[in-house]
Amino acid sequence: MRDDRVIAPALLAWYDRHARVLPWRVPPGASVRADPYRVWLSEVMLQQTTVAAVRDYFLRFTALWPTVQDLARADDAQVMAEWAGLGYYARARNLLACARAVATAGEFPVTREGLRALPGIGAYTSAAISAIAYDQPETVVDGNVERVVARLFAVATPLPAAKPELTALATRLTPSTRPGDFAQAMMDLGATICTPRNPACGFCPLNEACEARAQGIATALPRKSPKPAKPDRSGLAWVALQGDAVLLEERPAKGLLGGTLAFPSALWDGRDLPPPGAADWRDLGEVRHVFTHFNLSLRVLAGDLDGTPGRGHLVPLRHIDRNALPGLMRKVWDMARADFAT
DNA sequence: TATGCGTGGAT
DNA sequence: TATCCAAGCAT
């Protein structure tokens, strides 16, 4: 089975029997086409994010905003609140910008190039939407495809340098019929059989064609360049009370936790930055949080504000929605509430 | 090309 | 506990 032309049919036959059932997906062989809006929304949510984490967010978003026109009319703050907890918040900002551009244009572009020009849609997502929603013969290369192809062809070059080579190999395998199902099949295979740690080669529909398996090196592929060490950082967060209200602010649109709702804080050299107002600050303890590129220890200070706060807005405690906060700020809020209770 | 950007689950 | 990693994008 060393003939490349055998790969796609074998994989598609497997997909026809084993395709994962997902809320944004149309089963293989279905008579209806996948809705480009739902494909786009799911693909953006799935960027560097697991299916398990995305599922409920996707269902909530599509219930609130069934079409791209509905989403385009949504309030920025509500979209940010609904995205809270999912991470990579630039995606939410770009999601709205993209929805409004599409709503203005009337419909999603069909081609990879057209999609690629929209905010938050890059090389992967543009190809995925074009292939899955519009059946265009585009090659979709995500982390799963990189792993499957690296193993199929025993590519030893480490990522990310190997990316062009893996893309070229994946392109060679992409069939002209059912390219969307092929893309989803490659990703399903990577997610369920050709997994990073312990690939289930015995169940793999491509095992006879797999060079890495033949060489006994599947688990070692793909190789990856070493990542830089994660530094430790520290900062401060202020839970500022006034009566039955607490001070919240919207973080700057760009940068860490951009555009999210937050307790006033200073994440890097907080000692240089003043608190949001005058108060007798009590030290509630430390919250630890892991970001992609650093570990954070955030000291939580609470106090009753004396006078008008220097920034942010006061929100009645009963209106504080924990779910509208990003993960880090949920931890801060939980610590503060535990303190209130005592 | 390298870096910044979240979060939670698996091992 | 530490590390890896998951359907990447913007700059």
Short mmCIF file of N, CA, C and O (backbone and C1' of nucleotides) in Angstrom, two decimals, chain A residues 43 46 48 120 122 125 142 144 196, chain C residues 3-11:
data_model
loop_
_atom_site.label_atom_id
_atom_site.label_comp_id
_atom_site.label_asym_id
_atom_site.label_seq_id
_atom_site.Cartn_x
_atom_site.Cartn_y
_atom_site.Cartn_z
N GLU A 43 -14.66 26.24 13.71
CA GLU A 43 -13.23 26.23 13.41
C GLU A 43 -12.48 27.29 14.20
O GLU A 43 -11.37 27.05 14.67
N LEU A 46 -12.21 26.11 17.70
CA LEU A 46 -11.34 24.93 17.83
C LEU A 46 -9.86 25.26 17.65
O LEU A 46 -9.02 24.38 17.80
N GLN A 48 -6.52 25.73 18.56
CA GLN A 48 -5.73 25.43 19.76
C GLN A 48 -6.61 25.09 20.95
O GLN A 48 -6.24 25.35 22.11
N GLY A 120 -9.09 36.90 11.76
CA GLY A 120 -9.11 35.67 12.54
C GLY A 120 -9.09 34.41 11.72
O GLY A 120 -9.14 33.31 12.26
N GLY A 122 -6.88 32.28 9.18
CA GLY A 122 -5.54 32.12 8.63
C GLY A 122 -5.45 30.96 7.66
O GLY A 122 -6.46 30.56 7.05
N THR A 125 -7.70 27.76 8.84
CA THR A 125 -9.15 27.95 8.90
C THR A 125 -9.75 28.25 7.53
O THR A 125 -10.84 27.78 7.21
N ASP A 142 -3.64 20.98 9.96
CA ASP A 142 -3.62 21.37 11.37
C ASP A 142 -2.63 20.45 12.09
O ASP A 142 -1.89 19.70 11.45
N ASN A 144 -3.17 17.81 13.80
CA ASN A 144 -3.45 16.40 13.54
C ASN A 144 -2.87 15.94 12.22
O ASN A 144 -2.23 14.89 12.14
N PRO A 196 -0.87 11.62 19.82
CA PRO A 196 0.52 11.97 20.10
C PRO A 196 1.28 10.92 20.91
O PRO A 196 2.40 10.57 20.57
P DT C 3 8.93 21.02 33.88
"O5'" DT C 3 8.19 20.37 32.63
"C5'" DT C 3 8.33 18.97 32.39
"C4'" DT C 3 7.32 18.54 31.37
"C3'" DT C 3 7.16 19.52 30.20
"O3'" DT C 3 7.67 18.91 29.04
"C1'" DT C 3 5.06 18.69 30.98
P DC C 4 7.62 19.64 27.64
"O5'" DC C 4 6.34 18.97 26.99
"C5'" DC C 4 6.10 17.58 27.19
"C4'" DC C 4 4.72 17.23 26.65
"C3'" DC C 4 4.39 17.97 25.35
"O3'" DC C 4 3.94 17.03 24.39
"C1'" DC C 4 2.67 18.28 26.95
P DC C 5 3.95 17.43 22.85
"O5'" DC C 5 2.41 17.67 22.63
"C5'" DC C 5 1.49 16.79 23.27
"C4'" DC C 5 0.14 17.43 23.33
"C3'" DC C 5 -0.13 18.38 22.15
"O3'" DC C 5 -1.42 18.11 21.66
"C1'" DC C 5 -0.71 19.40 24.15
P DA C 6 -1.65 17.32 20.34
"O5'" DA C 6 -3.09 17.90 20.11
"C5'" DA C 6 -4.09 17.70 21.08
"C4'" DA C 6 -5.23 18.63 20.74
"C3'" DA C 6 -5.03 19.44 19.47
"O3'" DA C 6 -5.82 18.83 18.45
"C1'" DA C 6 -5.55 20.87 21.35
P DA C 7 -5.16 18.37 17.16
"O5'" DA C 7 -5.58 19.58 16.24
"C5'" DA C 7 -6.90 19.57 15.69
"C4'" DA C 7 -7.04 20.90 14.99
"C3'" DA C 7 -7.31 22.04 15.95
"O3'" DA C 7 -6.74 23.22 15.39
"C1'" DA C 7 -9.13 21.72 14.50
P DG C 8 -5.27 23.65 15.89
"O5'" DG C 8 -5.28 25.19 15.49
"C5'" DG C 8 -4.80 25.61 14.22
"C4'" DG C 8 -5.21 27.06 14.10
"C3'" DG C 8 -4.62 27.76 12.89
"O3'" DG C 8 -5.57 28.71 12.47
"C1'" DG C 8 -3.72 28.68 14.87
P DC C 9 -5.24 29.72 11.28
"O5'" DC C 9 -5.02 31.08 12.09
"C5'" DC C 9 -6.04 31.54 12.96
"C4'" DC C 9 -5.69 32.94 13.45
"C3'" DC C 9 -5.14 33.86 12.37
"O3'" DC C 9 -5.75 35.14 12.52
"C1'" DC C 9 -3.58 33.68 14.14
P DA C 10 -5.38 36.36 11.54
"O5'" DA C 10 -4.38 37.24 12.42
"C5'" DA C 10 -4.80 37.65 13.71
"C4'" DA C 10 -3.78 38.58 14.32
"C3'" DA C 10 -3.21 39.64 13.39
"O3'" DA C 10 -3.03 40.83 14.15
"C1'" DA C 10 -1.45 38.28 14.17
P DT C 11 -2.59 42.20 13.47
"O5'" DT C 11 -1.03 42.26 13.78
"C5'" DT C 11 -0.62 42.19 15.14
"C4'" DT C 11 0.89 42.07 15.18
"C3'" DT C 11 1.63 42.97 14.18
"O3'" DT C 11 2.65 43.68 14.86
"C1'" DT C 11 2.46 40.78 14.10
#
